[in-house]
Amino acid sequence: MSRLSKKTLQKRRRSESIHSGTVYQQKVAILEHLQQALTPENARWIQPILNRVGRCKPAYRCNSKHCPTCSNAKQSKAVRKKTKQLKPLGKAQATTTSAKSKEYRVRGGQRMMGPFEGLPIAMLHSFTINLCLVSFDGDLKETKERYHLKLRKVLNKLSHGAIARGKFDIVSKYADDLPSEFPDIDLPFGVSNAALPHTRHVMLHIHFLLFDPWMTRVELRNLFAKEFPGSNRVCARRTRDHTVLECGTMVGGAQGYLEYMCMEKVELPFGDQSADAALEFVQIDSTWDRRNRNFAFGKSISVSGIVIDQDRVKYLERENRLQWIKKNWSKLSYAEKFIHQWMSNGIDILAGIKSLPNYRAQFMDKFSAVLLLHCNWVRLNFFEVIDFVGFMSASDSKLALLEPPD
């Protein structure tokens, strides 16, 4: 068995670090590989990266995505202090922290948070859209401009006063192992859905935070899914409360999601081929800059003059809460289940009673429904099936029956 050369062993070590190392180890290994691959032919896109990272100092950060310190939260903590108290879910959420100016990840999130200050959380939606597949010899700046225009055409169909802020991003994938299905028009020339090759490409996608005063999250998702057909291309999430980790990273919430967009991740899960994938990734990444990644649409409500309908906010809060309860139903306690079931049906029942004061028969029917709820609570045997609308399946009576505590 022949011995492996020192160069081959070093390449394997770098591939292992890029594939499964910490963020710091990944970035160090990528820089080492770029130095080894520095030749007159590719110096035009490798040398600027090495020069910028080489000038990075504690007093003056380079903020490069390839810098082991600037791109790693554990190596460069975001020092925060509270500037405003967070308000409960559904109330206006303002920018809540400040950080050192050298923290580009945090600074970028705070800057994009500006137009969303004072807006109800129930009207803020987190979107991710997988746009297209690009070959490594492509031009990201040109491709991004084409999809930027397409996104703006879709956003022009939203309600007056809609606001969006986000970032374009790329991730390296095998063409035959994509998380989404793209139509042929969104695939590189020569690549077809009929026979996707087992070769690496970069997937251009966008993360953005969206505010619309009237359209629901489902309506918004359907609108984007119509313009970007294909399974798993459009993901819409509701905004939640945020958490600040010990390392200074904010997760969740509007600002946390905006800061996540600014992380400028480098994901290369290709095992022994991760070092080669790093060269491909850095090469195409050099065809655009940080300004090309920004996406903005609409102006703050102080400029547009939009007035928030508080009844609309309350309705969205209730719908979000019901969706959360339905998704986490099995985690609720016995008492919590009864309370939510009663709240869900009690509103409809009492509203029906109020609207029928002169019809004795229907009046008694409504109160009979109230009695059924209480009978189910005390577990009388002759009331075995009660369908709680919005929570249980009407086709399965066992699901509608509360189980007593152990």
Short mmCIF file of C-alpha atoms in Angstrom, two decimals:
data_model
loop_
_atom_site.label_atom_id
_atom_site.label_comp_id
_atom_site.label_asym_id
_atom_site.label_seq_id
_atom_site.Cartn_x
_atom_site.Cartn_y
_atom_site.Cartn_z
CA MET A 1 0.00 0.00 0.00
CA SER A 2 1.58 3.24 -1.11
CA ARG A 3 2.06 6.05 1.30
CA LEU A 4 -0.11 9.10 0.94
CA SER A 5 1.72 12.30 0.20
CA LYS A 6 1.91 15.04 2.81
CA LYS A 7 -0.16 17.31 0.55
CA THR A 8 -2.94 14.72 0.30
CA LEU A 9 -3.00 14.20 4.08
CA GLN A 10 -3.22 17.94 4.66
CA LYS A 11 -6.11 18.20 2.21
CA ARG A 12 -7.94 15.38 3.99
CA ARG A 13 -7.42 17.10 7.34
CA ARG A 14 -8.79 20.36 5.97
CA SER A 15 -11.79 18.56 4.44
CA GLU A 16 -12.55 16.95 7.79
CA SER A 17 -12.35 20.31 9.56
CA ILE A 18 -14.58 21.99 6.97
CA HIS A 19 -17.10 19.13 7.09
CA SER A 20 -17.43 18.51 10.84
CA GLY A 21 -15.33 21.05 12.73
CA THR A 22 -16.47 24.03 14.78
CA VAL A 23 -17.19 27.32 13.04
CA TYR A 24 -13.70 28.53 13.95
CA GLN A 25 -12.04 25.33 12.64
CA GLN A 26 -14.06 25.47 9.42
CA LYS A 27 -13.01 29.02 8.60
CA VAL A 28 -9.33 28.37 9.47
CA ALA A 29 -9.31 25.28 7.22
CA ILE A 30 -10.93 27.21 4.34
CA LEU A 31 -8.31 29.96 4.59
CA GLU A 32 -5.50 27.38 4.62
CA HIS A 33 -6.98 25.73 1.54
CA LEU A 34 -7.27 29.08 -0.24
CA GLN A 35 -3.59 29.77 0.46
CA GLN A 36 -2.63 26.38 -0.99
CA ALA A 37 -4.78 26.99 -4.08
CA LEU A 38 -3.42 30.50 -4.72
CA THR A 39 -2.19 30.56 -8.32
CA PRO A 40 -1.91 33.36 -10.91
CA GLU A 41 -5.13 32.09 -12.55
CA ASN A 42 -7.37 32.36 -9.48
CA ALA A 43 -5.51 35.08 -7.57
CA ARG A 44 -8.10 37.66 -8.65
CA TRP A 45 -10.75 36.13 -6.36
CA ILE A 46 -8.59 34.49 -3.65
CA GLN A 47 -6.10 37.26 -2.93
CA PRO A 48 -8.67 39.91 -1.88
CA ILE A 49 -10.08 37.49 0.71
CA LEU A 50 -6.67 36.68 2.16
CA ASN A 51 -5.70 40.35 2.24
CA ARG A 52 -8.88 41.41 4.03
CA VAL A 53 -8.73 38.69 6.69
CA GLY A 54 -5.00 39.31 7.15
CA ARG A 55 -5.71 42.94 8.11
CA CYS A 56 -8.30 41.97 10.76
CA LYS A 57 -7.43 43.26 14.25
CA PRO A 58 -9.34 43.41 17.57
CA ALA A 59 -9.63 47.17 17.25
CA TYR A 60 -10.70 47.03 13.58
CA ARG A 61 -12.62 43.94 12.53
CA CYS A 62 -12.70 42.92 8.86
CA ASN A 63 -16.28 41.55 9.15
CA SER A 64 -15.52 39.02 6.42
CA LYS A 65 -17.62 35.87 6.23
CA HIS A 66 -14.36 33.93 5.84
CA CYS A 67 -12.77 35.39 8.99
CA PRO A 68 -12.59 32.81 11.83
CA THR A 69 -13.12 35.53 14.46
CA CYS A 70 -15.62 37.93 12.89
CA SER A 71 -17.99 35.19 11.67
CA ASN A 72 -17.94 33.17 14.90
CA ALA A 73 -20.18 34.32 17.74
CA LYS A 74 -18.18 32.34 20.31
CA GLN A 75 -14.97 34.12 19.31
CA SER A 76 -16.52 37.59 19.10
CA LYS A 77 -19.37 38.08 21.55
CA ALA A 78 -22.14 40.57 20.92
CA VAL A 79 -22.20 42.82 23.99
CA ARG A 80 -25.81 43.89 24.53
CA LYS A 81 -27.76 46.12 26.87
CA LYS A 82 -31.50 46.65 27.08
CA THR A 83 -32.81 49.91 25.72
CA LYS A 84 -36.57 49.20 25.84
CA GLN A 85 -38.67 46.63 27.65
CA LEU A 86 -40.15 43.87 25.53
CA LYS A 87 -43.94 43.88 25.39
CA PRO A 88 -46.10 40.73 25.49
CA LEU A 89 -46.89 38.72 22.37
CA GLY A 90 -49.22 40.66 20.09
CA LYS A 91 -48.14 44.07 21.33
CA ALA A 92 -45.73 46.37 19.56
CA GLN A 93 -42.16 45.08 19.51
CA ALA A 94 -39.36 47.63 19.42
CA THR A 95 -35.60 47.28 18.96
CA THR A 96 -34.51 45.99 22.34
CA THR A 97 -30.73 45.81 22.34
CA SER A 98 -27.65 47.66 21.25
CA ALA A 99 -24.23 46.18 20.50
CA LYS A 100 -20.69 47.14 19.62
CA SER A 101 -20.38 48.58 16.13
CA LYS A 102 -17.86 45.88 15.15
CA GLU A 103 -20.59 43.22 15.35
CA TYR A 104 -21.82 43.25 11.76
CA ARG A 105 -24.27 40.41 12.40
CA VAL A 106 -26.02 42.37 15.15
CA ARG A 107 -25.64 45.76 13.52
CA GLY A 108 -27.26 44.50 10.32
CA GLY A 109 -30.23 43.06 12.22
CA GLN A 110 -30.77 46.26 14.20
CA ARG A 111 -30.62 48.38 11.05
CA MET A 112 -33.22 46.26 9.25
CA MET A 113 -35.42 46.26 12.37
CA GLY A 114 -36.02 50.01 12.06
CA PRO A 115 -39.13 49.97 9.77
CA PHE A 116 -40.77 47.26 11.94
CA GLU A 117 -40.55 49.14 15.24
CA GLY A 118 -43.97 49.57 16.84
CA LEU A 119 -45.68 47.00 14.62
CA PRO A 120 -47.73 44.13 16.14
CA ILE A 121 -45.92 40.80 16.21
CA ALA A 122 -49.05 39.08 14.87
CA MET A 123 -48.60 40.95 11.57
CA LEU A 124 -44.90 40.09 11.13
CA HIS A 125 -44.09 36.95 9.13
CA SER A 126 -40.71 35.24 8.55
CA PHE A 127 -40.28 33.96 4.98
CA THR A 128 -37.70 31.80 3.23
CA ILE A 129 -37.94 31.25 -0.55
CA ASN A 130 -35.61 28.95 -2.54
CA LEU A 131 -35.20 30.85 -5.81
CA CYS A 132 -33.01 28.88 -8.22
CA LEU A 133 -29.98 26.68 -8.81
CA VAL A 134 -26.78 28.31 -10.14
CA SER A 135 -23.67 26.71 -11.64
CA PHE A 136 -20.29 27.55 -10.08
CA ASP A 137 -19.25 29.38 -13.24
CA GLY A 138 -22.34 31.61 -13.03
CA ASP A 139 -22.71 35.23 -11.91
CA LEU A 140 -24.60 35.72 -8.64
CA LYS A 141 -24.95 39.48 -9.08
CA GLU A 142 -26.71 39.07 -12.43
CA THR A 143 -28.87 36.16 -11.24
CA LYS A 144 -29.86 37.96 -8.06
CA GLU A 145 -30.99 41.04 -10.00
CA ARG A 146 -33.35 38.92 -12.08
CA TYR A 147 -35.04 37.38 -9.05
CA HIS A 148 -34.99 40.69 -7.18
CA LEU A 149 -37.26 42.15 -9.85
CA LYS A 150 -39.53 39.10 -9.73
CA LEU A 151 -39.88 39.39 -5.95
CA ARG A 152 -40.76 43.08 -6.17
CA LYS A 153 -43.51 42.32 -8.70
CA VAL A 154 -45.04 39.87 -6.23
CA LEU A 155 -44.74 42.31 -3.32
CA ASN A 156 -46.50 44.98 -5.37
CA LYS A 157 -49.61 42.79 -5.13
CA LEU A 158 -49.70 43.03 -1.33
CA SER A 159 -51.78 45.43 0.74
CA HIS A 160 -50.92 49.11 0.76
CA GLY A 161 -48.23 49.74 3.38
CA ALA A 162 -46.54 46.32 3.20
CA ILE A 163 -42.91 46.24 4.35
CA ALA A 164 -40.17 43.67 3.68
CA ARG A 165 -36.50 43.54 4.68
CA GLY A 166 -34.19 40.63 4.01
CA LYS A 167 -31.02 39.11 2.59
CA PHE A 168 -30.18 36.91 -0.36
CA ASP A 169 -27.98 33.94 0.49
CA ILE A 170 -26.46 30.84 -1.11
CA VAL A 171 -25.81 27.27 0.00
CA SER A 172 -23.92 24.52 -1.83
CA LYS A 173 -25.96 21.40 -2.70
CA TYR A 174 -25.86 18.35 -4.97
CA ALA A 175 -28.37 18.88 -7.77
CA ASP A 176 -30.00 15.49 -7.16
CA ASP A 177 -30.26 16.11 -3.41
CA LEU A 178 -32.17 19.40 -3.32
CA PRO A 179 -34.67 20.19 -0.53
CA SER A 180 -36.98 21.80 -3.12
CA GLU A 181 -38.31 21.00 -6.57
CA PHE A 182 -37.52 23.65 -9.18
CA PRO A 183 -39.10 24.03 -12.62
CA ASP A 184 -36.61 23.83 -15.50
CA ILE A 185 -36.66 27.61 -15.92
CA ASP A 186 -35.01 27.96 -12.48
CA LEU A 187 -32.27 25.40 -13.22
CA PRO A 188 -28.91 26.06 -14.94
CA PHE A 189 -28.59 25.59 -18.67
CA GLY A 190 -28.27 21.90 -19.53
CA VAL A 191 -29.78 20.69 -16.23
CA SER A 192 -33.26 19.16 -16.29
CA ASN A 193 -35.64 17.75 -13.70
CA ALA A 194 -35.82 14.58 -15.76
CA ALA A 195 -32.22 13.66 -14.86
CA LEU A 196 -30.61 15.80 -12.16
CA PRO A 197 -26.82 15.21 -12.05
CA HIS A 198 -24.88 14.33 -8.91
CA THR A 199 -22.80 17.51 -9.15
CA ARG A 200 -22.50 20.46 -6.80
CA HIS A 201 -24.34 23.73 -7.47
CA VAL A 202 -25.29 26.69 -5.31
CA MET A 203 -28.91 27.30 -4.40
CA LEU A 204 -29.84 30.98 -4.32
CA HIS A 205 -32.47 31.74 -1.69
CA ILE A 206 -33.76 34.67 0.33
CA HIS A 207 -34.77 35.19 3.95
CA PHE A 208 -36.98 38.19 4.70
CA LEU A 209 -39.31 39.59 7.35
CA LEU A 210 -42.67 40.72 5.97
CA PHE A 211 -45.39 43.01 7.32
CA ASP A 212 -48.82 43.21 5.71
CA PRO A 213 -51.69 45.04 7.46
CA TRP A 214 -54.48 42.90 5.97
CA MET A 215 -53.34 39.62 4.40
CA THR A 216 -52.89 36.55 6.60
CA ARG A 217 -49.77 34.39 6.60
CA VAL A 218 -51.57 31.64 4.68
CA GLU A 219 -52.73 34.10 2.00
CA LEU A 220 -49.21 35.51 1.70
CA ARG A 221 -47.67 32.07 1.40
CA ASN A 222 -50.15 31.05 -1.29
CA LEU A 223 -49.34 34.20 -3.27
CA PHE A 224 -45.59 33.50 -3.21
CA ALA A 225 -46.10 29.79 -3.88
CA LYS A 226 -48.07 30.67 -7.03
CA GLU A 227 -45.19 32.80 -8.35
CA PHE A 228 -42.52 30.28 -7.28
CA PRO A 229 -44.06 26.86 -8.12
CA GLY A 230 -42.52 23.65 -6.85
CA SER A 231 -42.69 21.77 -3.56
CA ASN A 232 -40.84 23.08 -0.49
CA ARG A 233 -39.82 26.35 -2.14
CA VAL A 234 -41.76 28.77 0.08
CA CYS A 235 -41.66 28.59 3.89
CA ALA A 236 -43.67 31.01 6.05
CA ARG A 237 -43.36 31.16 9.84
CA ARG A 238 -44.94 33.35 12.48
CA THR A 239 -42.76 35.58 14.62
CA ARG A 240 -42.19 34.55 18.23
CA ASP A 241 -40.53 36.00 21.32
CA HIS A 242 -36.75 36.20 21.22
CA THR A 243 -34.01 34.79 23.44
CA VAL A 244 -30.44 36.08 23.88
CA LEU A 245 -27.89 33.27 24.34
CA GLU A 246 -24.78 33.52 26.53
CA CYS A 247 -22.58 34.09 23.49
CA GLY A 248 -24.65 37.18 22.61
CA THR A 249 -26.59 35.59 19.74
CA MET A 250 -30.27 36.51 19.60
CA VAL A 251 -32.61 33.76 18.42
CA GLY A 252 -36.31 34.04 17.70
CA GLY A 253 -38.29 37.23 17.46
CA ALA A 254 -38.23 39.77 14.65
CA GLN A 255 -34.76 41.09 15.42
CA GLY A 256 -33.39 37.60 16.05
CA TYR A 257 -34.56 36.48 12.60
CA LEU A 258 -33.06 39.57 10.96
CA GLU A 259 -29.74 38.93 12.71
CA TYR A 260 -29.85 35.32 11.52
CA MET A 261 -29.99 36.64 7.94
CA CYS A 262 -26.77 38.58 8.51
CA MET A 263 -24.72 35.60 9.73
CA GLU A 264 -23.28 34.92 6.23
CA LYS A 265 -22.97 31.18 6.81
CA VAL A 266 -20.69 28.84 4.83
CA GLU A 267 -22.20 25.34 4.78
CA LEU A 268 -20.14 22.62 3.05
CA PRO A 269 -21.31 19.16 4.21
CA PHE A 270 -19.46 17.11 1.58
CA GLY A 271 -17.15 14.92 3.66
CA ASP A 272 -13.84 14.18 1.90
CA GLN A 273 -14.76 16.61 -0.88
CA SER A 274 -15.41 19.59 1.40
CA ALA A 275 -12.06 21.22 0.59
CA ASP A 276 -12.78 21.17 -3.16
CA ALA A 277 -16.32 22.40 -2.45
CA ALA A 278 -14.85 25.31 -0.49
CA LEU A 279 -12.92 26.52 -3.55
CA GLU A 280 -16.04 26.31 -5.72
CA PHE A 281 -18.12 28.13 -3.12
CA VAL A 282 -15.61 30.95 -2.63
CA GLN A 283 -15.17 31.35 -6.39
CA ILE A 284 -18.86 31.98 -7.12
CA ASP A 285 -19.29 33.96 -3.89
CA SER A 286 -16.72 36.42 -5.25
CA THR A 287 -19.15 37.36 -8.08
CA TRP A 288 -21.28 39.49 -5.71
CA ASP A 289 -20.71 41.58 -2.60
CA ARG A 290 -22.54 42.40 0.61
CA ARG A 291 -24.57 45.20 -0.97
CA ASN A 292 -25.95 42.79 -3.59
CA ARG A 293 -27.38 40.61 -0.83
CA ASN A 294 -29.66 43.29 0.65
CA PHE A 295 -33.38 43.35 -0.10
CA ALA A 296 -35.80 46.11 0.89
CA PHE A 297 -39.41 46.89 0.02
CA GLY A 298 -41.80 49.49 1.44
CA LYS A 299 -41.42 52.24 4.01
CA SER A 300 -42.22 52.48 7.72
CA ILE A 301 -45.80 53.30 8.73
CA SER A 302 -44.68 56.75 9.91
CA VAL A 303 -43.93 57.54 6.25
CA SER A 304 -46.72 55.58 4.54
CA GLY A 305 -49.37 56.76 7.02
CA ILE A 306 -50.87 53.29 7.53
CA VAL A 307 -53.16 52.98 10.57
CA ILE A 308 -53.16 49.59 12.30
CA ASP A 309 -56.64 48.11 12.85
CA GLN A 310 -56.62 46.86 16.46
CA ASP A 311 -59.56 44.52 15.83
CA ARG A 312 -57.53 42.94 13.06
CA VAL A 313 -54.59 42.49 15.44
CA LYS A 314 -56.80 40.77 18.04
CA TYR A 315 -58.19 38.43 15.41
CA LEU A 316 -54.69 37.45 14.21
CA GLU A 317 -53.51 36.95 17.79
CA ARG A 318 -56.41 34.59 18.45
CA GLU A 319 -55.75 32.62 15.23
CA ASN A 320 -52.04 32.30 16.04
CA ARG A 321 -52.84 31.11 19.53
CA LEU A 322 -55.36 28.52 18.30
CA GLN A 323 -52.85 27.21 15.75
CA TRP A 324 -50.22 26.86 18.47
CA ILE A 325 -52.67 25.04 20.75
CA LYS A 326 -53.69 22.64 18.00
CA LYS A 327 -50.06 21.88 17.15
CA ASN A 328 -49.06 21.35 20.81
CA TRP A 329 -52.32 19.78 22.01
CA SER A 330 -50.71 16.60 23.34
CA LYS A 331 -48.36 18.66 25.55
CA LEU A 332 -51.17 20.46 27.41
CA SER A 333 -52.38 19.33 30.82
CA TYR A 334 -55.83 17.91 31.44
CA ALA A 335 -57.10 21.19 32.94
CA GLU A 336 -55.59 23.29 30.13
CA LYS A 337 -57.33 21.18 27.52
CA PHE A 338 -60.71 21.70 29.17
CA ILE A 339 -60.16 25.45 29.47
CA HIS A 340 -59.20 25.86 25.82
CA GLN A 341 -62.06 23.67 24.66
CA TRP A 342 -64.51 25.66 26.72
CA MET A 343 -63.08 28.96 25.48
CA SER A 344 -63.23 27.82 21.87
CA ASN A 345 -66.87 26.69 21.93
CA GLY A 346 -68.12 28.91 24.73
CA ILE A 347 -67.66 32.07 22.63
CA ASP A 348 -69.75 30.65 19.79
CA ILE A 349 -72.39 29.26 22.12
CA LEU A 350 -72.86 32.48 24.10
CA ALA A 351 -72.90 34.50 20.90
CA GLY A 352 -75.66 32.25 19.56
CA ILE A 353 -77.70 32.63 22.75
CA LYS A 354 -77.39 36.42 22.58
CA SER A 355 -78.70 36.52 19.01
CA LEU A 356 -81.75 34.29 19.69
CA PRO A 357 -83.66 35.80 22.65
CA ASN A 358 -87.13 35.18 21.16
CA TYR A 359 -86.82 31.54 20.05
CA ARG A 360 -87.29 29.25 23.02
CA ALA A 361 -86.48 25.98 21.22
CA GLN A 362 -83.18 27.19 19.76
CA PHE A 363 -82.43 28.97 23.02
CA MET A 364 -82.69 25.67 24.91
CA ASP A 365 -80.59 23.86 22.28
CA LYS A 366 -77.75 26.32 22.82
CA PHE A 367 -77.81 25.85 26.56
CA SER A 368 -77.97 22.09 26.06
CA ALA A 369 -74.62 22.37 24.29
CA VAL A 370 -73.22 24.17 27.34
CA LEU A 371 -74.55 21.37 29.53
CA LEU A 372 -72.84 18.78 27.35
CA LEU A 373 -69.49 20.44 27.93
CA HIS A 374 -69.94 20.24 31.68
CA CYS A 375 -71.18 16.69 31.50
CA ASN A 376 -68.06 15.74 29.61
CA TRP A 377 -66.04 17.38 32.36
CA VAL A 378 -67.60 15.23 35.07
CA ARG A 379 -67.36 12.14 32.84
CA LEU A 380 -71.02 11.08 32.66
CA ASN A 381 -71.15 7.89 30.58
CA PHE A 382 -74.12 8.82 28.38
CA PHE A 383 -72.19 11.74 26.86
CA GLU A 384 -69.40 9.92 25.05
CA VAL A 385 -68.97 12.03 21.91
CA ILE A 386 -68.46 15.79 21.86
CA ASP A 387 -66.68 17.44 18.98
CA PHE A 388 -64.66 20.49 20.04
CA VAL A 389 -64.45 22.50 16.82
CA GLY A 390 -60.95 23.68 15.95
CA PHE A 391 -59.13 21.16 18.12
CA MET A 392 -60.34 17.62 17.50
CA SER A 393 -61.33 15.58 14.48
CA ALA A 394 -65.07 15.22 14.09
CA SER A 395 -64.58 11.82 12.42
CA ASP A 396 -62.87 10.25 15.43
CA SER A 397 -64.98 10.35 18.58
CA LYS A 398 -62.17 9.06 20.78
CA LEU A 399 -60.08 12.15 20.04
CA ALA A 400 -62.90 14.39 21.26
CA LEU A 401 -63.10 12.71 24.63
CA LEU A 402 -61.03 14.18 27.45
CA GLU A 403 -58.96 11.75 29.48
CA PRO A 404 -58.94 12.19 33.29
CA PRO A 405 -55.62 12.70 35.07
CA ASP A 406 -53.80 9.67 36.44
#
